[in-house]
Structure formats: structure tokens, C-alpha cells
Coordinates of C-alpha atoms in Angstrom, one line a residue:
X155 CA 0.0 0.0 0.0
X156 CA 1.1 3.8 -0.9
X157 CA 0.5 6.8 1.7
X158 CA -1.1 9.6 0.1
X159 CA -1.8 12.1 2.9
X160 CA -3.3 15.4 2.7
X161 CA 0.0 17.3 2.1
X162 CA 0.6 15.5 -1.2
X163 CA -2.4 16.3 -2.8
X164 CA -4.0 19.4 -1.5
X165 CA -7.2 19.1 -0.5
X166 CA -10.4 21.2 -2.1
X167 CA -11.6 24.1 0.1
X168 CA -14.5 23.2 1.8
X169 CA -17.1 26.1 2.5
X170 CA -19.8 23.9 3.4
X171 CA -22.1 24.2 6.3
X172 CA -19.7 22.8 9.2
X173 CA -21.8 19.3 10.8
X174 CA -22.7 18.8 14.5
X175 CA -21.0 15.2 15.6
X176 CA -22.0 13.2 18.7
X177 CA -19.7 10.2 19.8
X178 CA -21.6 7.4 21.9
X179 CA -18.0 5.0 22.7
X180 CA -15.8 7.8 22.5
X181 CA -12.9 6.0 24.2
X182 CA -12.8 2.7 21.9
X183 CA -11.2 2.1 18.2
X184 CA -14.2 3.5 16.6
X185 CA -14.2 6.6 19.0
X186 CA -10.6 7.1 18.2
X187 CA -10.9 6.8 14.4
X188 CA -13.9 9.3 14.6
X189 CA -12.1 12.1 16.4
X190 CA -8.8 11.9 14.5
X191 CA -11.0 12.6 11.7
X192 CA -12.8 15.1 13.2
X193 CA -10.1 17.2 14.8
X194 CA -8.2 16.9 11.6
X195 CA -11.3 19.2 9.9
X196 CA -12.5 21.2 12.1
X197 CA -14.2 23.1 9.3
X198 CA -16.1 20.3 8.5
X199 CA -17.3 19.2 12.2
X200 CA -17.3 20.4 15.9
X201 CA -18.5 17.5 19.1
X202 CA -21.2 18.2 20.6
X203 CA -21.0 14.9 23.0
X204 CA -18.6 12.4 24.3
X205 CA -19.9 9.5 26.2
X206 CA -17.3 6.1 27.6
X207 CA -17.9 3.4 30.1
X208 CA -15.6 4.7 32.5
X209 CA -12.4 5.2 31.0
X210 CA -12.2 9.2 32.6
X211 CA -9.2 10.0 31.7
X212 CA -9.3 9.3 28.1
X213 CA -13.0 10.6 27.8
X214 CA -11.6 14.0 29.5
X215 CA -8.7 14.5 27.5
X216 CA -10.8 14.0 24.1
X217 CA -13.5 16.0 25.3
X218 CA -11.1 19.1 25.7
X219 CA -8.9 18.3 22.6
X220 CA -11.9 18.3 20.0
X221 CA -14.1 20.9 22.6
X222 CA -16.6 19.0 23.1
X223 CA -20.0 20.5 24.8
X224 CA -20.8 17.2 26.8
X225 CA -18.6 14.9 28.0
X226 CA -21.0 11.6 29.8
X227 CA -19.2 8.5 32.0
X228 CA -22.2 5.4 32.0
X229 CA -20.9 4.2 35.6
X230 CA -22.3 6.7 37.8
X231 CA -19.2 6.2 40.1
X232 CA -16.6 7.9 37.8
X233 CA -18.8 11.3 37.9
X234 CA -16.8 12.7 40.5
X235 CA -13.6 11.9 38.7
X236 CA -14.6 13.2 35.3
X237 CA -15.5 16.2 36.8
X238 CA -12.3 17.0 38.5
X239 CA -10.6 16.3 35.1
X240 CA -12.6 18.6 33.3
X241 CA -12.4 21.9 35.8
X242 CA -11.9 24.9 34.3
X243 CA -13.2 23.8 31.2
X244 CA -16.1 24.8 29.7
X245 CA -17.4 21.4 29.2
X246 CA -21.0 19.8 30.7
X247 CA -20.6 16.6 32.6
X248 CA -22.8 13.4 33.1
X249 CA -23.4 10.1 34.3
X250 CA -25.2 7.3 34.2
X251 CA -26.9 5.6 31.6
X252 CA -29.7 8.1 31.6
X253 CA -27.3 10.4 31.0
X254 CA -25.7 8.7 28.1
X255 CA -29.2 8.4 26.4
X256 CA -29.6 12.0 27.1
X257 CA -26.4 12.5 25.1
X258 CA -27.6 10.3 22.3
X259 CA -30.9 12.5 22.6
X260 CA -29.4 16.0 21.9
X261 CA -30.1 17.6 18.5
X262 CA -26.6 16.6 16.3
X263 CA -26.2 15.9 12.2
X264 CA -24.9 12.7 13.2
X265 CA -24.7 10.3 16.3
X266 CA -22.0 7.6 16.0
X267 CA -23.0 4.7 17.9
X268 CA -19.6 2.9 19.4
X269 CA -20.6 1.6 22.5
X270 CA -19.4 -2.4 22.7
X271 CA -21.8 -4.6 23.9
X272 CA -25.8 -4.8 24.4
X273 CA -25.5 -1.3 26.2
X274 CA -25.6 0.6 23.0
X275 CA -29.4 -0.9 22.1
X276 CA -30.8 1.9 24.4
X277 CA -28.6 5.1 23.6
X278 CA -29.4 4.1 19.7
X279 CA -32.9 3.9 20.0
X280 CA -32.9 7.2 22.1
X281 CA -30.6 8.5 18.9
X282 CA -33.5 7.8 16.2
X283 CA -36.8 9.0 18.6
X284 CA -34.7 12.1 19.0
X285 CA -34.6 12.5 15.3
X286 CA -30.5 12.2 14.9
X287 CA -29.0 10.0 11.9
X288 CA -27.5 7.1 13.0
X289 CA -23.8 6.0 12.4
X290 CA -23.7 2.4 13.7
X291 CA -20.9 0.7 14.4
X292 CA -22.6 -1.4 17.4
X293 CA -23.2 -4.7 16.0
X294 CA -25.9 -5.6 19.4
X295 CA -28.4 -2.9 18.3
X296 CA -29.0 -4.9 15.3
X297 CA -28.3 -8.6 16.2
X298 CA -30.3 -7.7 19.7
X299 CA -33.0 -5.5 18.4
X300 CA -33.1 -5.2 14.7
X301 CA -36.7 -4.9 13.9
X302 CA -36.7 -2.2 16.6
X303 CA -34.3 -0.5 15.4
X304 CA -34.7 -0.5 11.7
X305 CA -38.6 0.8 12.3
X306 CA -37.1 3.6 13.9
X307 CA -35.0 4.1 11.1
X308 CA -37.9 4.0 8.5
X309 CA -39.8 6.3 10.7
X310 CA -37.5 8.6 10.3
X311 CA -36.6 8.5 6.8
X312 CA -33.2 7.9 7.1
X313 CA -30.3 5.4 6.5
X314 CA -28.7 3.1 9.2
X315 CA -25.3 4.8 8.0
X316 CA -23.0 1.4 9.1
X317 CA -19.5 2.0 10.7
X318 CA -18.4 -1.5 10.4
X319 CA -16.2 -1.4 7.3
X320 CA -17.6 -4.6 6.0
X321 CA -21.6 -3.0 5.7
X322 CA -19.9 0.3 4.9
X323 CA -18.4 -1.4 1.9
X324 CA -21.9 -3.1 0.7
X325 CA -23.6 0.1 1.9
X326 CA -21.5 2.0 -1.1
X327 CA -22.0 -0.5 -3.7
X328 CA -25.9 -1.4 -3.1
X329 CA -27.9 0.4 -6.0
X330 CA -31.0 1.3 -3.8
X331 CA -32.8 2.2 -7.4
X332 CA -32.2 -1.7 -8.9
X333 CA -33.0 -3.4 -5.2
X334 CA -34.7 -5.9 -7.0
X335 CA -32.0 -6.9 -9.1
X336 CA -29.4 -7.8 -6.1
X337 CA -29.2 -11.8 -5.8
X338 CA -26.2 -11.3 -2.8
X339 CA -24.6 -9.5 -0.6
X340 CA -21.0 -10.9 0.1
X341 CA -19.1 -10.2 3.4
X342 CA -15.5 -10.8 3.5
X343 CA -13.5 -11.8 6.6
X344 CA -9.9 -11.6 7.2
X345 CA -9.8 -15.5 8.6
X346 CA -8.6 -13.7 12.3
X347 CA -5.5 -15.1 14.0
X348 CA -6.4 -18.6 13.2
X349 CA -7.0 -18.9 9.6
X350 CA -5.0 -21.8 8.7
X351 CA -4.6 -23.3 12.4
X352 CA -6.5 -26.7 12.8
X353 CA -9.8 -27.6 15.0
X354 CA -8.2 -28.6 18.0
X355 CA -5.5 -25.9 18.5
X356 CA -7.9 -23.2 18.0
X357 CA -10.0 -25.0 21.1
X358 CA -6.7 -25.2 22.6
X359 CA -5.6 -21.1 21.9
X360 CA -4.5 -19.0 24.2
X361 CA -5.8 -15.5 25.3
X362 CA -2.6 -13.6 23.7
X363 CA -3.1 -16.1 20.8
X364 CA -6.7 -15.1 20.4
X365 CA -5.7 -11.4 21.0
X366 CA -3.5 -11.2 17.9
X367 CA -5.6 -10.3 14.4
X368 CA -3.2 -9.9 11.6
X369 CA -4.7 -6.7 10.4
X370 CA -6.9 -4.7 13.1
X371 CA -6.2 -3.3 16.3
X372 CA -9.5 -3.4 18.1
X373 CA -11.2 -3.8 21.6
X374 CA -10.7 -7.2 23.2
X375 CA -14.5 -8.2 23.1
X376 CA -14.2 -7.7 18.8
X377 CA -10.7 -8.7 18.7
X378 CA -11.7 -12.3 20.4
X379 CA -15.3 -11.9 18.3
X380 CA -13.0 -12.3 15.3
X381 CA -11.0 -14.9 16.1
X382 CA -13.6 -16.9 16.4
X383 CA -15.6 -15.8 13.7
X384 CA -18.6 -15.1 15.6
X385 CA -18.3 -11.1 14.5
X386 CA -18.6 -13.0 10.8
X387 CA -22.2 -14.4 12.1
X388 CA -23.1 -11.4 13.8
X389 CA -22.5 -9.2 10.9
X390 CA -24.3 -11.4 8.9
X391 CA -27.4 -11.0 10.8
X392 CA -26.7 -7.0 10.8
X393 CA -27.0 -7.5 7.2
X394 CA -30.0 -9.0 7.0
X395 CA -31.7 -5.9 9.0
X396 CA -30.0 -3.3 7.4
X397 CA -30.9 -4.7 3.8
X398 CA -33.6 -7.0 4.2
X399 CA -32.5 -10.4 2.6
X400 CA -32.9 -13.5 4.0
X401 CA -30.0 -16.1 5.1
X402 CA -29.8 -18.0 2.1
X403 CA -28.7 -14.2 0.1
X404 CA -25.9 -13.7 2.4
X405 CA -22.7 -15.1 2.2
X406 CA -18.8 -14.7 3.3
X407 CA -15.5 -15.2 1.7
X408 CA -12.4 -15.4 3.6
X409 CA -9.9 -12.8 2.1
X410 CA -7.1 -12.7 3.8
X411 CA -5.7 -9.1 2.3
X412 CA -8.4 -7.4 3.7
X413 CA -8.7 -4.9 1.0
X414 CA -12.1 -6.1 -0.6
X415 CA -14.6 -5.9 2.5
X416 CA -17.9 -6.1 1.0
X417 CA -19.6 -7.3 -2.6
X418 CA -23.1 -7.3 -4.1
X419 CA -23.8 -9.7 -6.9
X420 CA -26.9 -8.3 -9.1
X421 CA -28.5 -9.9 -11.8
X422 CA -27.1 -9.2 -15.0
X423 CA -23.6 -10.8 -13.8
X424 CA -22.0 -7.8 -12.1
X425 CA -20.2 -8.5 -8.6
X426 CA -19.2 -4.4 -7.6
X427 CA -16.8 -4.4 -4.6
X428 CA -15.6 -1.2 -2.4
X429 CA -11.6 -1.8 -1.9
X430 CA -9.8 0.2 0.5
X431 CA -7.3 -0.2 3.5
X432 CA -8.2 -1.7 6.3
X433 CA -8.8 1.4 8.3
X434 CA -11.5 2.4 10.8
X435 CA -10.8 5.9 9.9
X436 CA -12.2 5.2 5.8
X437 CA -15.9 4.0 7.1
X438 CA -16.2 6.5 9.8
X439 CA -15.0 9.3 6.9
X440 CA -18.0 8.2 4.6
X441 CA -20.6 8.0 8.0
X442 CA -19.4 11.5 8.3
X443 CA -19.5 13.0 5.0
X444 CA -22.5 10.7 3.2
X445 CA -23.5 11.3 0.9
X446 CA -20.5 13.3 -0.1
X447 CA -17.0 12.3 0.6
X448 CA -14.3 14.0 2.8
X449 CA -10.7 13.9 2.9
X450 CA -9.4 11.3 5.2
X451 CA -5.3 11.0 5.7
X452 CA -5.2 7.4 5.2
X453 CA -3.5 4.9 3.3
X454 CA -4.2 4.5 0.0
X455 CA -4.0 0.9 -1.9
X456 CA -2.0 0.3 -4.9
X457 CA -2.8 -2.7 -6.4
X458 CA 0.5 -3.3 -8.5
X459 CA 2.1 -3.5 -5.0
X460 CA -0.5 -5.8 -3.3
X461 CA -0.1 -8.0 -6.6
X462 CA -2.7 -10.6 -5.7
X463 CA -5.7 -10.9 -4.1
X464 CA -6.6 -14.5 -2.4
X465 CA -9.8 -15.8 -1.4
X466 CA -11.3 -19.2 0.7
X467 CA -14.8 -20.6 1.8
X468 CA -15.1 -20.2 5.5
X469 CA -14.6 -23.6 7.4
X470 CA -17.9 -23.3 9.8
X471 CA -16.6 -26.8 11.4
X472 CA -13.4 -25.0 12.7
X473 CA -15.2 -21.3 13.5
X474 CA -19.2 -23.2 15.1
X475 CA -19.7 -19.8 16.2
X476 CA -20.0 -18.1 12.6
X477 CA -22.5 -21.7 12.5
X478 CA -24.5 -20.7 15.7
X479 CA -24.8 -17.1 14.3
X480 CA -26.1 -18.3 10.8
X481 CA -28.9 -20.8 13.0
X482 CA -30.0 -18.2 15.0
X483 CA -30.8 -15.8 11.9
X484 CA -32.5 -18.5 10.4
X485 CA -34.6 -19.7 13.2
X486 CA -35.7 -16.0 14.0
X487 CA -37.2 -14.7 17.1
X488 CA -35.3 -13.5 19.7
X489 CA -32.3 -16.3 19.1
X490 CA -29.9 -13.6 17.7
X491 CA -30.3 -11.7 20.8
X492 CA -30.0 -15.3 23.2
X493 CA -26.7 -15.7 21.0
X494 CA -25.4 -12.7 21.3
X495 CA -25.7 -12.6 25.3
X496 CA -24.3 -15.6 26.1
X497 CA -21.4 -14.9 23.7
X498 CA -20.9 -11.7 26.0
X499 CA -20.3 -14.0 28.7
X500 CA -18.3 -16.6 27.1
X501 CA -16.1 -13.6 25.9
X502 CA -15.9 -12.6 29.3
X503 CA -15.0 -16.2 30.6
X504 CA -12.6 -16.6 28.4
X505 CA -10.3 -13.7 28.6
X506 CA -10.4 -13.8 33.0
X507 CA -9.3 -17.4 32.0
X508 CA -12.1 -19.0 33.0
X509 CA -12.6 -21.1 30.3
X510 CA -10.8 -22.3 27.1
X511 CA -11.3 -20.9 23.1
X512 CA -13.0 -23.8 22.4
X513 CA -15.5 -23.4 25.3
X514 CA -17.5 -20.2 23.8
X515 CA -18.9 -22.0 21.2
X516 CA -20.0 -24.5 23.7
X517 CA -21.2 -22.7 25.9
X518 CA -23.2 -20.4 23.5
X519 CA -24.7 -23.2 21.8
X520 CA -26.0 -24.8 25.5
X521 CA -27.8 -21.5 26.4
X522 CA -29.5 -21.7 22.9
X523 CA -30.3 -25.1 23.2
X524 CA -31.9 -24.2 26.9
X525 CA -34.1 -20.9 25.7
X526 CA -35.2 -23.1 22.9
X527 CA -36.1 -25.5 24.7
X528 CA -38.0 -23.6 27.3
X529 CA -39.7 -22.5 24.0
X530 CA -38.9 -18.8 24.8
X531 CA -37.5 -17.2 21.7
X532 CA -40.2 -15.3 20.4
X533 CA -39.9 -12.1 18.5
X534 CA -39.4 -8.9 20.9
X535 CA -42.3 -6.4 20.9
X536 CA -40.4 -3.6 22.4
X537 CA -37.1 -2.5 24.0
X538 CA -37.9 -3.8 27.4
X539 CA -38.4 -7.4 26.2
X540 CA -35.7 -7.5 24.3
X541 CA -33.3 -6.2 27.5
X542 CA -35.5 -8.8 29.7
X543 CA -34.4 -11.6 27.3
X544 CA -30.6 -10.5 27.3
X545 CA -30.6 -11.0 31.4
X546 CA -32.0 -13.8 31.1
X547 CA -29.8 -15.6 28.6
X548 CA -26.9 -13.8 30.6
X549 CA -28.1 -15.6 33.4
X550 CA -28.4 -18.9 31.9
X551 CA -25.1 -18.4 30.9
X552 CA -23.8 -17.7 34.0
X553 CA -25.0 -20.5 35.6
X554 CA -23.9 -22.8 32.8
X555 CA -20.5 -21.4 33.2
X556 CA -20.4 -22.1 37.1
X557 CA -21.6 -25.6 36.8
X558 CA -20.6 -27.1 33.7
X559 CA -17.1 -25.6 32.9

């Protein structure tokens, strides 16, 4: 790949109308990719609100570097701390989870939604009823509460704008005007740190093992989501919210390079493809700019140097969870959300080293196998059920974990 940054080719003036931005994850990859971008234009985009878990210090020192209004901290406990960071800054603080839907509530162009885990379901869904278009890069609001959230979105009359470089790749190449005439939509995966290793030592991997993807630095949660492929599953049920086709129109290729992340096949033979380094910072430019573009100082791809580009059917006997993912979108009902809860768990489990690799799958596929049997796994009729389900597979899975492993 070639580096082209901004002082090679000088960038257009912009005199456009300069865009409000709210950050919901501030502190993670996504959050980080966002705000370089934003502080590098500052003519294009001010913050109007941070939110993080309860990392203060990093929340603090972004809020003052891009000058944020708002700066939120979910766990209620860190309030005191963020505040003290903040003195003498012109700068609003919060806390609490009310708080962070608050932030997600506040009139902004565009809310990025970054927060890991089933916490971002509510601060998105406070995002739409507020009127703000949605940049998602948290996969639970879909997997969790996709019919939820995609009324919202139609409600509104806006896109889903997707963060996740895979959707933002078949997000650029899906012809909304020929609809009709897309047969696929193609998600590629890198193959994670475990691509060519065999079924037993990737049961047998270790957390550093697990923690090494060959071409993103990430959160742990994703990082260990994509090792064993389960991020693959997920992402294929966010596809099947975000453009309405079924299982059997959804696919993934393994492509190592990671320069190709998304295809659509349409009917007349054409397979279009978005290329691009794998960089955070190229989907979150597009969320920010759609539907026009904006100058991003990232590397650019030349394919003479790349030379080749490789591709391989995923193996779902060696990754079960991409399997368990694919089920549970076929099965419907609330079994995404069941999956996606006890694989927050398992996660969990696995990097306090409380349980092996190999033991996510199982255990993900035992808390299934339990809400399915119960026969509770209905479709959710609003956010409360869905959150009451989530508990209640995270307890399941809990208990599985305490007993069994």
C-alpha cells in the first residue's frame, strides 16, 4: 500500500455548512478513528458529546482536545472523577446511563453509535426518537433488536449509516434504485488469527493467541469476536436488518488481504466491490460525510504493490460460532439476541481465563439449546423485552458457566 496524505495532494476548500457530531463510545477504536478525523477538519465538524464506560481519563482529555459541549461516563461512580478532570473547562458533565441516552438524545447531524456490547441498544434507539441520523458501528443494536431499530429508522426516513467497514463497503455498492436486481450480498472476513490453524488448537488457543488479528487493532470483546468468527455471524445477521434479505442471500468469503470488505452480486452478472485499506478511519469518513465524501489522511492501496488478491470458503466446522450465528438468523425470534448474550459472557469467561477458546462456542450453543427448549424465543415487541431476554440468557449463561465448565 502507498501513503497519500493530505499534504501530497492538497485538498479542495470546503465552504460547506460545518456538521454537529456526537460520539456514543468515544474512548474505543471507533471513538478514536472518529475524532482523529474530526479534529483533523475542524471546518467540517465540531463535538457536541462524548460518552465512555468509565475510562475518565481518556473521555476527559478527548472532550477538551476536539471541545466537546458534553462529556457523559455510564458508571455513575466515575462522575466525580470526570469532573475533576474537566475543571476549568467549559465542558457539561454526566453520568449514568440516563445520562448517556440523554447525550444520544441531543439535537446533532450525526450520532456515531460505538458503545461495545448490548449497552448501545438503548442510547441508539434514544438516537433515532430524538430524530438524529444514526452512524452504527454497534453490531448488538441490530443482532439484539433489529426490527426495533430499523422501524425507527424507517420512521425517520433515514439510512442506518453502518461504521463496520464490511456494511460500509456493501452500503456503497448497493444500487438502492435496482433493489430488485441484487441476488447477494457478500461479506469478506480476514480469517482472524487462526485462519490456517487446525480444529483442535484453535480449542486449545491462548488469550494472547486469540488477542493477535493480523490486520486490526481493536477492543478485546471484537478482537476475540473475530477470532472466532462469531463477528462473521453477527455481521451477517446485521445484514439482514440493514438490507432485508434472507440467510440464504448472504454469504462470506475469507480474504485474507483485507482490501475487498464487501460485494453485491446483481443480476445481470456484475459483482461491484468497495476496496480500500483496512482502516477504521475510511468508514467512519464516509458515515461523516455521506452522501458526499471528505478527505481522510489514510493509506491509499495500490494494487500493483498488493499484486494478488486470495480468497477461501469459511470452514464453519473449525469457527461453530460463525454456525451458531447463521442458525439463529435463520430460526428468527429472539435467538440472535439469546446468541449474542451468552457470547458476551463466554467472551468474558474466556479472557479472566475461566474457560478455554473452544468453550464459547459450547457454551453459547448450550444457552440456545436451553431458551429453545423452554420455547422462549419469540420475537421482541419492544425494547424492554428484548433487554429482559438478554438478562435472562446472561443468566443462563452464567450458571452454565459455574456448573458445567
Amino acid at each position: 500500500m502507498s501513503k497519500s496524505s493530505s499534504s501530497d495532494t492538497p485538498a479542495p476548500t470546503y465552504s460547506g455548512a460545518q456538521k454537529s457530531i456526537s460520539v456514543l463510545g468515544a474512548s474505543g477504536s471507533v471513538g478514536d478513528s472518529a475524532l482523529d478525523i474530526i479534529n483533523g477538519s475542524p471546518e467540517r465538524y465540531r463535538v457536541d458529546a462524548l460518552t465512555a464506560n468509565r475510562n475518565v481519563h481518556k473521555l476527559a482529555k478527548a472532550a477538551i482536545a476536539s471541545r466537546a459541549r458534553l462529556a457523559v461516563v455510564a458508571d455513575e461512580s466515575c462522575y466525580g472523577a470526570l469532573k475533576e478532570a474537566l475543571s476549568g473547562h467549559d465542558i457539561e458533565v454526566g453520568a449514568g446511563q440516563g445520562a448517556v441516552e440523554e447525550a444520544a438524545s441531543r439535537p446533532a447531524d450525526i450520532v456515531i453509535g460505538a458503545i461495545v456490547g448490548a449497552a448501545g441498544i438503548c442510547p441508539t434507539l434514544a438516537a433515532l426518537k430524538a430524530g438524529n441520523q444514526v452512524a452504527l458501528a454497534n453490531k448488538e443494536a441490530l443482532v439484539c433488536a433489529g426490527d426495533l431499530v430499523m422501524a425507527e429508522a424507517k420512521r425517520l426516513g433515514k439510512p442506518i449509516l453502518p461504521v463496520d467497514s464490511e456494511h460500509s463497503a456493501v452500503f456503497q455498492v448497493y444500487e438502492r434504485d435496482n433493489a430488485s436486481e441484487i441476488l447477494e450480498v457478500v461479506l469478506t472476513a480476514s480469517g482472524g488469527p487462526f485462519r490456517t490453524w487446525d480444529k483442535e488448537a484453535i480449542a486449545n488457543a491462548s488469550i494472547d493467541e486469540a488477542l493477535n488479528h493480523p490486520n486490526f487493532s481493536m477492543g478485546s470483546k471484537i478482537t476475540i469476536d473475530s477470532a472466532s468468527m462469531m463477528n462473521k455471524g453477527l455481521e451477517l445477521i446485521e445484514a439482514h436488518h440493514l438490507y432485508g434479505l434472507p440467510s440464504e442471500r448472504l454469504s462470506v468469503v475469507v480474504h485474507p488481504q483485507q482490501i475487498i470488505h464487501g460485494m453485491v452480486a446483481y443480476s445481470d452478472g456484475s459483482l461491484l466491490a468497495q476496496l480500500g485499506a483496512p482502516d477504521m478511519r475510511i468508514p467512519v469518513a464516509h458515515c461523516l460525510a455521506w452522501p458526499h465524501r471528505t478527505p481522510a489522511d489514510t493509506d491509499r492501496i495500490s494494487l500493483v504493490d498488493i499484486g494478488k488478491f486470495t480468497f477461501e470458503a469459511p470452514d464453519y466446522e473449525r469457527f461453530p460460532c460463525m454456525q451458531l450465528a447463521r442458525n439463529s438468523l435463520e430460526m428468527g425470534g429472539s435467538l440472535p439476541n439469546i446468541l449474542n448474550a451468552a457470547n458476551e459472557i463466554a467472551v468474558a469467561a474466556f479472557l479472566a481465563g475461566g474457560m478455554s477458546f473452544g468453550g464459547i462456542a459450547v457454551l453459547v450453543e448450550k444457552v440456545m439449546a436451553e431458551f429453545l427448549r423452554r420455547g422462549e424465543v419469540d420475537a421482541a415487541n419492544d425494547v424492554a423485552d428484548v433487554l429482559a431476554l438478554d438478562k435472562a440468557a446472561r443468566n443462563v449463561a452464567s450458571q452454565l458457566l459455574a456448573t458445567e465448565f
